[in-house]
mmCIF file of C-alpha atoms and ligand atoms in Angstrom:
data_model
loop_
_atom_site.group_PDB
_atom_site.id
_atom_site.type_symbol
_atom_site.label_atom_id
_atom_site.label_comp_id
_atom_site.label_asym_id
_atom_site.label_seq_id
_atom_site.Cartn_x
_atom_site.Cartn_y
_atom_site.Cartn_z
ATOM 1 C CA UNK A 109 61.391 4.424 12.671
ATOM 2 C CA UNK A 110 57.870 5.743 12.779
ATOM 3 C CA UNK A 111 56.696 8.076 9.980
ATOM 4 C CA UNK A 112 57.258 11.376 11.928
ATOM 5 C CA UNK A 113 60.906 10.599 13.010
ATOM 6 C CA UNK A 114 61.646 9.129 9.343
ATOM 7 C CA UNK A 115 60.187 12.276 7.806
ATOM 8 C CA UNK A 116 62.237 14.674 10.025
ATOM 9 C CA UNK A 117 65.441 12.619 9.545
ATOM 10 C CA UNK A 118 64.913 12.421 5.806
ATOM 11 C CA UNK A 119 64.087 16.172 5.595
ATOM 12 C CA UNK A 120 67.236 17.046 7.337
ATOM 13 C CA UNK A 121 69.464 14.693 5.291
ATOM 14 C CA UNK A 122 68.217 16.486 2.247
ATOM 15 C CA UNK A 123 67.589 20.066 3.300
ATOM 16 C CA UNK A 124 71.149 21.412 2.711
ATOM 17 C CA UNK A 125 72.199 19.305 -0.325
ATOM 18 C CA UNK A 126 73.761 20.833 -3.408
ATOM 19 C CA UNK A 127 70.575 21.207 -5.403
ATOM 20 C CA UNK A 128 71.397 20.496 -8.926
ATOM 21 C CA UNK A 129 67.961 21.221 -10.300
ATOM 22 C CA UNK A 130 66.749 24.327 -12.173
ATOM 23 C CA UNK A 131 63.440 26.082 -11.693
ATOM 24 C CA UNK A 132 61.113 25.775 -14.848
ATOM 25 C CA UNK A 133 61.189 28.883 -16.804
ATOM 26 C CA UNK A 134 59.239 27.895 -20.013
ATOM 27 C CA UNK A 135 56.170 29.265 -18.449
ATOM 28 C CA UNK A 136 57.502 32.741 -17.174
ATOM 29 C CA UNK A 137 55.282 32.990 -14.291
ATOM 30 C CA UNK A 138 56.822 29.737 -12.810
ATOM 31 C CA UNK A 139 60.322 31.140 -12.775
ATOM 32 C CA UNK A 140 59.309 33.890 -10.078
ATOM 33 C CA UNK A 141 59.317 31.280 -7.508
ATOM 34 C CA UNK A 142 61.826 31.118 -4.566
ATOM 35 C CA UNK A 143 64.172 27.993 -5.400
ATOM 36 C CA UNK A 144 65.064 27.556 -1.818
ATOM 37 C CA UNK A 145 61.606 26.591 -0.506
ATOM 38 C CA UNK A 146 61.585 23.244 0.760
ATOM 39 C CA UNK A 147 58.201 21.876 2.215
ATOM 40 C CA UNK A 148 56.595 18.542 2.939
ATOM 41 C CA UNK A 149 53.282 17.374 4.627
ATOM 42 C CA UNK A 150 52.082 13.785 5.364
ATOM 43 C CA UNK A 151 48.574 12.710 6.276
ATOM 44 C CA UNK A 152 48.086 9.211 7.317
ATOM 45 C CA UNK A 153 44.785 7.337 6.878
ATOM 46 C CA UNK A 154 44.166 7.445 10.676
ATOM 47 C CA UNK A 155 44.151 11.143 10.143
ATOM 48 C CA UNK A 156 47.529 11.822 12.039
ATOM 49 C CA UNK A 157 49.389 14.496 10.150
ATOM 50 C CA UNK A 158 52.275 16.743 10.231
ATOM 51 C CA UNK A 159 54.581 18.830 8.034
ATOM 52 C CA UNK A 160 58.033 20.484 7.901
ATOM 53 C CA UNK A 161 59.105 23.848 6.134
ATOM 54 C CA UNK A 162 56.524 26.105 4.284
ATOM 55 C CA UNK A 163 53.961 23.437 4.120
ATOM 56 C CA UNK A 164 51.172 25.879 4.216
ATOM 57 C CA UNK A 165 52.445 28.047 1.506
ATOM 58 C CA UNK A 166 50.429 27.710 -1.827
ATOM 59 C CA UNK A 167 52.088 26.872 -5.014
ATOM 60 C CA UNK A 168 51.421 26.048 -8.684
ATOM 61 C CA UNK A 169 50.716 22.380 -8.747
ATOM 62 C CA UNK A 170 50.770 22.023 -12.444
ATOM 63 C CA UNK A 171 50.500 18.413 -13.616
ATOM 64 C CA UNK A 172 49.603 17.024 -10.232
ATOM 65 C CA UNK A 173 46.204 18.362 -10.996
ATOM 66 C CA UNK A 174 45.910 15.950 -13.863
ATOM 67 C CA UNK A 175 45.142 13.303 -11.118
ATOM 68 C CA UNK A 176 42.034 15.390 -10.164
ATOM 69 C CA UNK A 177 40.601 15.848 -13.801
ATOM 70 C CA UNK A 178 41.140 12.003 -14.495
ATOM 71 C CA UNK A 179 39.307 10.990 -11.241
ATOM 72 C CA UNK A 180 36.404 13.189 -11.983
ATOM 73 C CA UNK A 181 36.123 11.875 -15.664
ATOM 74 C CA UNK A 182 36.514 8.240 -14.445
ATOM 75 C CA UNK A 183 33.888 8.763 -11.653
ATOM 76 C CA UNK A 184 31.578 10.184 -14.228
ATOM 77 C CA UNK A 185 32.152 7.685 -17.106
ATOM 78 C CA UNK A 186 33.798 4.721 -15.663
ATOM 79 C CA UNK A 187 35.713 2.587 -18.008
ATOM 80 C CA UNK A 188 34.311 4.088 -21.081
ATOM 81 C CA UNK A 189 37.102 6.739 -20.886
ATOM 82 C CA UNK A 190 39.658 3.968 -21.975
ATOM 83 C CA UNK A 191 38.159 4.195 -25.384
ATOM 84 C CA UNK A 192 39.667 7.680 -25.860
ATOM 85 C CA UNK A 193 42.973 7.149 -24.313
ATOM 86 C CA UNK A 194 45.396 4.435 -23.176
ATOM 87 C CA UNK A 195 47.210 3.302 -19.802
ATOM 88 C CA UNK A 196 50.794 2.748 -20.966
ATOM 89 C CA UNK A 197 53.828 4.641 -20.169
ATOM 90 C CA UNK A 198 54.745 6.711 -23.072
ATOM 91 C CA UNK A 199 58.436 6.740 -23.008
ATOM 92 C CA UNK A 200 58.547 10.144 -24.536
ATOM 93 C CA UNK A 201 58.464 13.712 -23.217
ATOM 94 C CA UNK A 202 55.172 14.703 -21.594
ATOM 95 C CA UNK A 203 54.693 17.313 -24.252
ATOM 96 C CA UNK A 204 55.470 15.006 -27.351
ATOM 97 C CA UNK A 205 53.797 15.303 -30.610
ATOM 98 C CA UNK A 206 55.500 12.302 -32.531
ATOM 99 C CA UNK A 207 53.655 9.345 -30.963
ATOM 100 C CA UNK A 208 50.164 10.770 -31.825
ATOM 101 C CA UNK A 209 50.819 10.483 -35.392
ATOM 102 C CA UNK A 210 51.492 6.650 -35.412
ATOM 103 C CA UNK A 211 48.690 6.215 -32.654
ATOM 104 C CA UNK A 212 46.199 7.833 -34.526
ATOM 105 C CA UNK A 213 45.391 10.447 -32.019
ATOM 106 C CA UNK A 214 45.032 8.287 -29.131
ATOM 107 C CA UNK A 215 47.254 9.401 -26.244
ATOM 108 C CA UNK A 216 49.293 6.681 -24.385
ATOM 109 C CA UNK A 217 48.145 7.747 -21.051
ATOM 110 C CA UNK A 218 46.268 10.488 -19.109
ATOM 111 C CA UNK A 219 49.287 12.050 -17.519
ATOM 112 C CA UNK A 220 50.867 13.286 -20.583
ATOM 113 C CA UNK A 221 49.510 16.542 -21.992
ATOM 114 C CA UNK A 222 47.874 14.884 -24.889
ATOM 115 C CA UNK A 223 45.946 12.359 -22.534
ATOM 116 C CA UNK A 224 45.232 15.357 -20.186
ATOM 117 C CA UNK A 225 43.725 17.388 -22.993
ATOM 118 C CA UNK A 226 41.376 14.476 -24.140
ATOM 119 C CA UNK A 227 40.289 14.204 -20.340
ATOM 120 C CA UNK A 228 39.608 17.894 -20.270
ATOM 121 C CA UNK A 229 37.417 17.307 -23.499
ATOM 122 C CA UNK A 230 35.740 14.533 -21.771
ATOM 123 C CA UNK A 231 34.846 16.515 -18.940
ATOM 124 C CA UNK A 232 33.452 19.585 -21.060
ATOM 125 C CA UNK A 233 31.126 17.264 -22.821
ATOM 126 C CA UNK A 234 29.781 15.978 -19.659
ATOM 127 C CA UNK A 235 29.609 18.851 -17.236
ATOM 128 C CA UNK A 236 27.364 22.049 -17.162
ATOM 129 C CA UNK A 237 29.916 24.538 -15.923
ATOM 130 C CA UNK A 238 33.254 22.629 -16.328
ATOM 131 C CA UNK A 239 35.647 25.018 -14.602
ATOM 132 C CA UNK A 240 33.405 25.463 -11.465
ATOM 133 C CA UNK A 241 32.347 21.717 -11.288
ATOM 134 C CA UNK A 242 35.881 20.612 -11.418
ATOM 135 C CA UNK A 243 36.737 22.982 -8.631
ATOM 136 C CA UNK A 244 33.828 21.981 -6.490
ATOM 137 C CA UNK A 245 34.843 18.246 -7.094
ATOM 138 C CA UNK A 246 38.372 18.886 -5.888
ATOM 139 C CA UNK A 247 37.292 20.973 -2.729
ATOM 140 C CA UNK A 248 34.997 18.077 -1.932
ATOM 141 C CA UNK A 249 38.005 15.800 -1.495
ATOM 142 C CA UNK A 250 38.914 17.454 1.848
ATOM 143 C CA UNK A 251 36.918 19.636 4.146
ATOM 144 C CA UNK A 252 39.801 22.090 4.681
ATOM 145 C CA UNK A 253 40.606 22.955 1.199
ATOM 146 C CA UNK A 254 40.509 26.337 -0.554
ATOM 147 C CA UNK A 255 42.370 25.396 -3.592
ATOM 148 C CA UNK A 256 41.816 27.799 -6.454
ATOM 149 C CA UNK A 257 42.816 28.586 -10.030
ATOM 150 C CA UNK A 258 45.500 31.173 -10.612
ATOM 151 C CA UNK A 259 44.721 33.697 -13.388
ATOM 152 C CA UNK A 260 48.529 34.961 -13.509
ATOM 153 C CA UNK A 261 49.574 31.440 -14.226
ATOM 154 C CA UNK A 262 46.679 30.432 -16.708
ATOM 155 C CA UNK A 263 47.437 33.503 -18.656
ATOM 156 C CA UNK A 264 50.966 32.924 -18.767
ATOM 157 C CA UNK A 265 50.320 29.264 -19.946
ATOM 158 C CA UNK A 266 48.110 30.443 -22.630
ATOM 159 C CA UNK A 267 50.634 33.007 -23.871
ATOM 160 C CA UNK A 268 53.418 30.575 -24.133
ATOM 161 C CA UNK A 269 51.465 27.387 -24.819
ATOM 162 C CA UNK A 270 52.494 26.913 -28.394
ATOM 163 C CA UNK A 271 52.921 23.080 -27.862
ATOM 164 C CA UNK A 272 49.813 22.428 -26.198
ATOM 165 C CA UNK A 273 47.836 24.509 -28.854
ATOM 166 C CA UNK A 274 49.614 22.143 -31.490
ATOM 167 C CA UNK A 275 48.569 19.052 -29.417
ATOM 168 C CA UNK A 276 45.184 19.818 -29.082
ATOM 169 C CA UNK A 277 44.486 20.782 -32.719
ATOM 170 C CA UNK A 278 46.470 17.687 -33.885
ATOM 171 C CA UNK A 279 44.338 15.403 -31.607
ATOM 172 C CA UNK A 280 41.149 17.098 -33.066
ATOM 173 C CA UNK A 281 42.378 16.456 -36.591
ATOM 174 C CA UNK A 282 41.994 12.511 -35.713
ATOM 175 C CA UNK A 283 38.548 13.211 -34.267
ATOM 176 C CA UNK A 284 39.511 12.519 -30.553
ATOM 177 C CA UNK A 285 38.664 15.945 -29.374
ATOM 178 C CA UNK A 286 34.802 16.806 -29.640
ATOM 179 C CA UNK A 287 34.704 20.389 -28.428
ATOM 180 C CA UNK A 288 36.420 23.470 -29.919
ATOM 181 C CA UNK A 289 40.260 23.435 -29.224
ATOM 182 C CA UNK A 290 40.495 26.812 -27.812
ATOM 183 C CA UNK A 291 37.807 25.896 -25.236
ATOM 184 C CA UNK A 292 39.366 22.805 -24.358
ATOM 185 C CA UNK A 293 42.931 24.522 -24.020
ATOM 186 C CA UNK A 294 41.648 27.239 -21.923
ATOM 187 C CA UNK A 295 40.148 24.631 -19.444
ATOM 188 C CA UNK A 296 43.570 22.836 -19.603
ATOM 189 C CA UNK A 297 45.394 26.019 -18.912
ATOM 190 C CA UNK A 298 43.247 26.566 -15.786
ATOM 191 C CA UNK A 299 43.703 23.127 -14.712
ATOM 192 C CA UNK A 300 47.434 23.598 -14.910
ATOM 193 C CA UNK A 301 47.287 26.824 -12.761
ATOM 194 C CA UNK A 302 45.670 25.277 -9.637
ATOM 195 C CA UNK A 303 47.465 26.382 -6.596
ATOM 196 C CA UNK A 304 47.608 24.403 -3.321
ATOM 197 C CA UNK A 305 49.879 23.856 -0.454
ATOM 198 C CA UNK A 306 51.529 20.484 0.624
ATOM 199 C CA UNK A 307 48.988 20.274 3.459
ATOM 200 C CA UNK A 308 46.157 20.948 1.137
ATOM 201 C CA UNK A 309 47.514 18.285 -1.245
ATOM 202 C CA UNK A 310 48.350 15.463 1.274
ATOM 203 C CA UNK A 311 44.697 15.939 2.490
ATOM 204 C CA UNK A 312 43.061 16.139 -0.850
ATOM 205 C CA UNK A 313 44.823 12.883 -2.072
ATOM 206 C CA UNK A 314 44.319 10.843 1.074
ATOM 207 C CA UNK A 315 41.217 9.103 -0.446
ATOM 208 C CA UNK A 316 43.668 7.341 -2.865
ATOM 209 C CA UNK A 317 45.414 5.835 0.138
ATOM 210 C CA UNK A 318 42.039 4.982 1.569
ATOM 211 C CA UNK A 319 40.624 2.760 -0.835
ATOM 212 C CA UNK A 320 38.792 5.684 -2.670
ATOM 213 C CA UNK A 321 37.054 7.141 0.347
ATOM 214 C CA UNK A 322 37.712 10.689 1.898
ATOM 215 C CA UNK A 323 38.562 10.997 5.660
ATOM 216 C CA UNK A 324 34.706 11.295 6.542
ATOM 217 C CA UNK A 325 33.916 8.315 4.486
ATOM 218 C CA UNK A 326 32.626 9.536 1.367
ATOM 219 C CA UNK A 327 33.281 7.305 -1.651
ATOM 220 C CA UNK A 328 34.815 9.099 -4.489
ATOM 221 C CA UNK A 329 36.098 5.985 -6.636
ATOM 222 C CA UNK A 330 35.243 2.458 -5.970
ATOM 223 C CA UNK A 331 37.965 0.025 -4.871
ATOM 224 C CA UNK A 332 38.837 -1.140 -7.985
ATOM 225 C CA UNK A 333 38.822 2.350 -9.667
ATOM 226 C CA UNK A 334 41.101 3.596 -6.576
ATOM 227 C CA UNK A 335 43.673 0.898 -7.283
ATOM 228 C CA UNK A 336 43.747 1.619 -10.907
ATOM 229 C CA UNK A 337 44.418 5.277 -10.275
ATOM 230 C CA UNK A 338 47.296 4.201 -8.103
ATOM 231 C CA UNK A 339 48.593 1.783 -10.696
ATOM 232 C CA UNK A 340 48.507 4.586 -13.358
ATOM 233 C CA UNK A 341 50.411 7.015 -11.123
ATOM 234 C CA UNK A 342 53.042 4.313 -10.358
ATOM 235 C CA UNK A 343 53.574 3.703 -14.024
ATOM 236 C CA UNK A 344 53.107 6.849 -15.687
ATOM 237 C CA UNK A 345 53.380 9.540 -12.842
ATOM 238 C CA UNK A 346 56.852 10.910 -13.293
ATOM 239 C CA UNK A 347 57.289 11.761 -16.879
ATOM 240 C CA UNK A 348 60.109 9.591 -18.417
ATOM 241 C CA UNK A 349 61.399 8.790 -14.851
ATOM 242 C CA UNK A 350 58.504 6.667 -13.543
ATOM 243 C CA UNK A 351 60.672 3.465 -13.483
ATOM 244 C CA UNK A 352 63.305 5.109 -11.488
ATOM 245 C CA UNK A 353 60.767 6.456 -8.931
ATOM 246 C CA UNK A 354 59.320 2.882 -8.602
ATOM 247 C CA UNK A 355 62.732 1.639 -8.093
ATOM 248 C CA UNK A 356 64.161 4.104 -5.698
ATOM 249 C CA UNK A 357 61.110 5.329 -3.828
ATOM 250 C CA UNK A 358 58.448 2.427 -4.343
ATOM 251 C CA UNK A 359 55.331 4.711 -4.120
ATOM 252 C CA UNK A 360 52.604 5.660 -6.502
ATOM 253 C CA UNK A 361 52.562 9.456 -7.332
ATOM 254 C CA UNK A 362 52.529 12.206 -9.491
ATOM 255 C CA UNK A 363 54.871 15.315 -10.136
ATOM 256 C CA UNK A 364 54.439 18.825 -11.680
ATOM 257 C CA UNK A 365 56.740 21.123 -13.169
ATOM 258 C CA UNK A 366 56.132 23.673 -10.224
ATOM 259 C CA UNK A 367 58.271 21.293 -8.265
ATOM 260 C CA UNK A 368 55.469 19.783 -6.415
ATOM 261 C CA UNK A 369 55.170 15.756 -5.944
ATOM 262 C CA UNK A 370 52.460 13.840 -4.407
ATOM 263 C CA UNK A 371 53.028 10.247 -3.410
ATOM 264 C CA UNK A 372 50.465 7.647 -2.029
ATOM 265 C CA UNK A 373 51.115 4.649 0.131
ATOM 266 C CA UNK A 374 47.896 2.557 -0.178
ATOM 267 C CA UNK A 375 46.305 2.134 3.159
ATOM 268 C CA UNK A 376 48.975 4.209 4.947
ATOM 269 C CA UNK A 377 49.294 7.869 3.824
ATOM 270 C CA UNK A 378 49.501 10.406 1.249
ATOM 271 C CA UNK A 379 52.655 12.713 1.208
ATOM 272 C CA UNK A 380 53.350 16.038 -0.690
ATOM 273 C CA UNK A 381 56.718 17.610 -1.227
ATOM 274 C CA UNK A 382 57.472 20.914 -2.723
ATOM 275 C CA UNK A 383 60.995 22.013 -3.899
ATOM 276 C CA UNK A 384 60.944 24.013 -7.079
ATOM 277 C CA UNK A 385 64.229 23.161 -8.825
ATOM 278 C CA UNK A 386 63.833 20.361 -11.220
ATOM 279 C CA UNK A 387 66.065 17.620 -12.423
ATOM 280 C CA UNK A 388 66.493 16.925 -16.287
ATOM 281 C CA UNK A 389 63.537 14.721 -16.326
ATOM 282 C CA UNK A 390 61.228 17.565 -14.963
ATOM 283 C CA UNK A 391 60.920 16.031 -11.582
ATOM 284 C CA UNK A 392 61.811 18.080 -8.415
ATOM 285 C CA UNK A 393 65.445 17.301 -7.635
ATOM 286 C CA UNK A 394 65.102 17.572 -3.923
ATOM 287 C CA UNK A 395 61.594 16.269 -3.485
ATOM 288 C CA UNK A 396 62.731 12.884 -5.143
ATOM 289 C CA UNK A 397 65.495 12.610 -2.780
ATOM 290 C CA UNK A 398 63.367 13.222 0.228
ATOM 291 C CA UNK A 399 61.017 10.701 -0.670
ATOM 292 C CA UNK A 400 63.628 8.163 -1.513
ATOM 293 C CA UNK A 401 65.257 8.747 1.895
ATOM 294 C CA UNK A 402 61.919 8.580 3.660
ATOM 295 C CA UNK A 403 60.855 5.199 2.402
ATOM 296 C CA UNK A 404 64.264 3.972 3.103
ATOM 297 C CA UNK A 405 64.190 5.184 6.641
ATOM 298 C CA UNK A 406 60.639 4.036 7.387
ATOM 299 C CA UNK A 407 61.522 0.699 5.704
ATOM 300 C CA UNK A 408 58.148 0.774 4.008
ATOM 301 C CA UNK A 409 56.961 1.076 0.447
ATOM 302 C CA UNK A 410 54.375 -0.565 -1.573
ATOM 303 C CA UNK A 411 56.534 -3.500 -2.696
HETATM 304 N N1 LIG B 250 51.396 23.422 -17.680
HETATM 305 C C1 LIG B 250 52.256 22.405 -17.988
HETATM 306 C C2 LIG B 250 52.399 22.309 -19.537
HETATM 307 O O1 LIG B 250 51.318 21.855 -20.224
HETATM 308 C C3 LIG B 250 52.201 21.393 -17.368
HETATM 309 C C4 LIG B 250 53.454 20.694 -17.119
HETATM 310 C C5 LIG B 250 53.731 19.744 -15.894
HETATM 311 O O2 LIG B 250 53.493 20.144 -14.868
HETATM 312 O O3 LIG B 250 53.905 18.609 -16.440
HETATM 313 O O4 LIG B 250 53.156 22.522 -20.188
#
C-alpha cells in the first residue's frame, strides 16, 4: 500500500476504537482539551503531504518540544553537550528524582525532564535572548510555521510545577545548572507550552527524515548529528515505553503529555498524530495504535 492509502486505512481502523486512555490533568490547563480529537499529518521527503482529522488545529506539544531545544544546543555546541548529560534510556518516570542522586546530577538523557532542564541551562548560557532565539530557530525549520508559546499553559505549568522546581534545584546542588534555577524553569515551562498543529509538526520535523536538511536544502544538523538525534528518539522518546514503541511501530519519535506524537522514518517521512487521552505510560493511546497500524499496512519501518 502507498503511504496515503495506508494512512487512511490505519486512521479508519483506529478512529472508533474504545479509547482506554485518560487526558493528562496534572497541569490543569491540559485537561480542558476535547478528548475526541484525532488528527494526523504526514510529510514525505519529496514534499508530498496529506492529513486527516483536525490536522490544522494547534495543541500543546509539551515534551515533543524537547527535540527542538536539544537540536539547537547540539547545533551550537556539538558533542560537548554530552559532558553534561547522557544518552541512555532511564527506565524511570520522566520526572523522576531518584536516579539523579546516584548519578551525581548528570541526567540519563535529554528527553527526561532533568535532561531537558540541563539543555535549557546550556541554551541560556549560549544565547542572547533564549526564548526568542529558540522560537526563531524552530520557525526556521519550516517556512509555513507560526508556532508559538502559550502563556496560559506556561502559567499553569509554573503554578503546579513542584516536581520540576525540585529537579532543577537538585541538579543545581550538584553544580550541573549554571544559571538561576528560577530562570531555567521559566524557560523550560515556556518550552513545554509551545503549540503547533500536526501539519506544522510533520513539516518542522522533516529535516530529521532528510539527513539534517530542511525542505529547501538548509543544513540544520550534519548527517552524523541527524542520525544521532534519530537514535536518541528511538531509544528514549517514549518515556518508559520506548522499547515497546520500537517493537510495535519501528520508527524514531517523541511523544508529549498533550497527546501528540511525532515519528520519523529516515529518508522517507515525518508523521505527527494527536489524540489527547494517554495510556498508563503517558503516551497517546490512539496515537500509538495508529502508528502501529500504519507501519504494518505500509510494510515499512526503519528495521
Ligand atoms: N510540561 C511537562 C512537565 O514537565 C512535560 C511533560 C511531557 O510532555 O513529558 O511535566
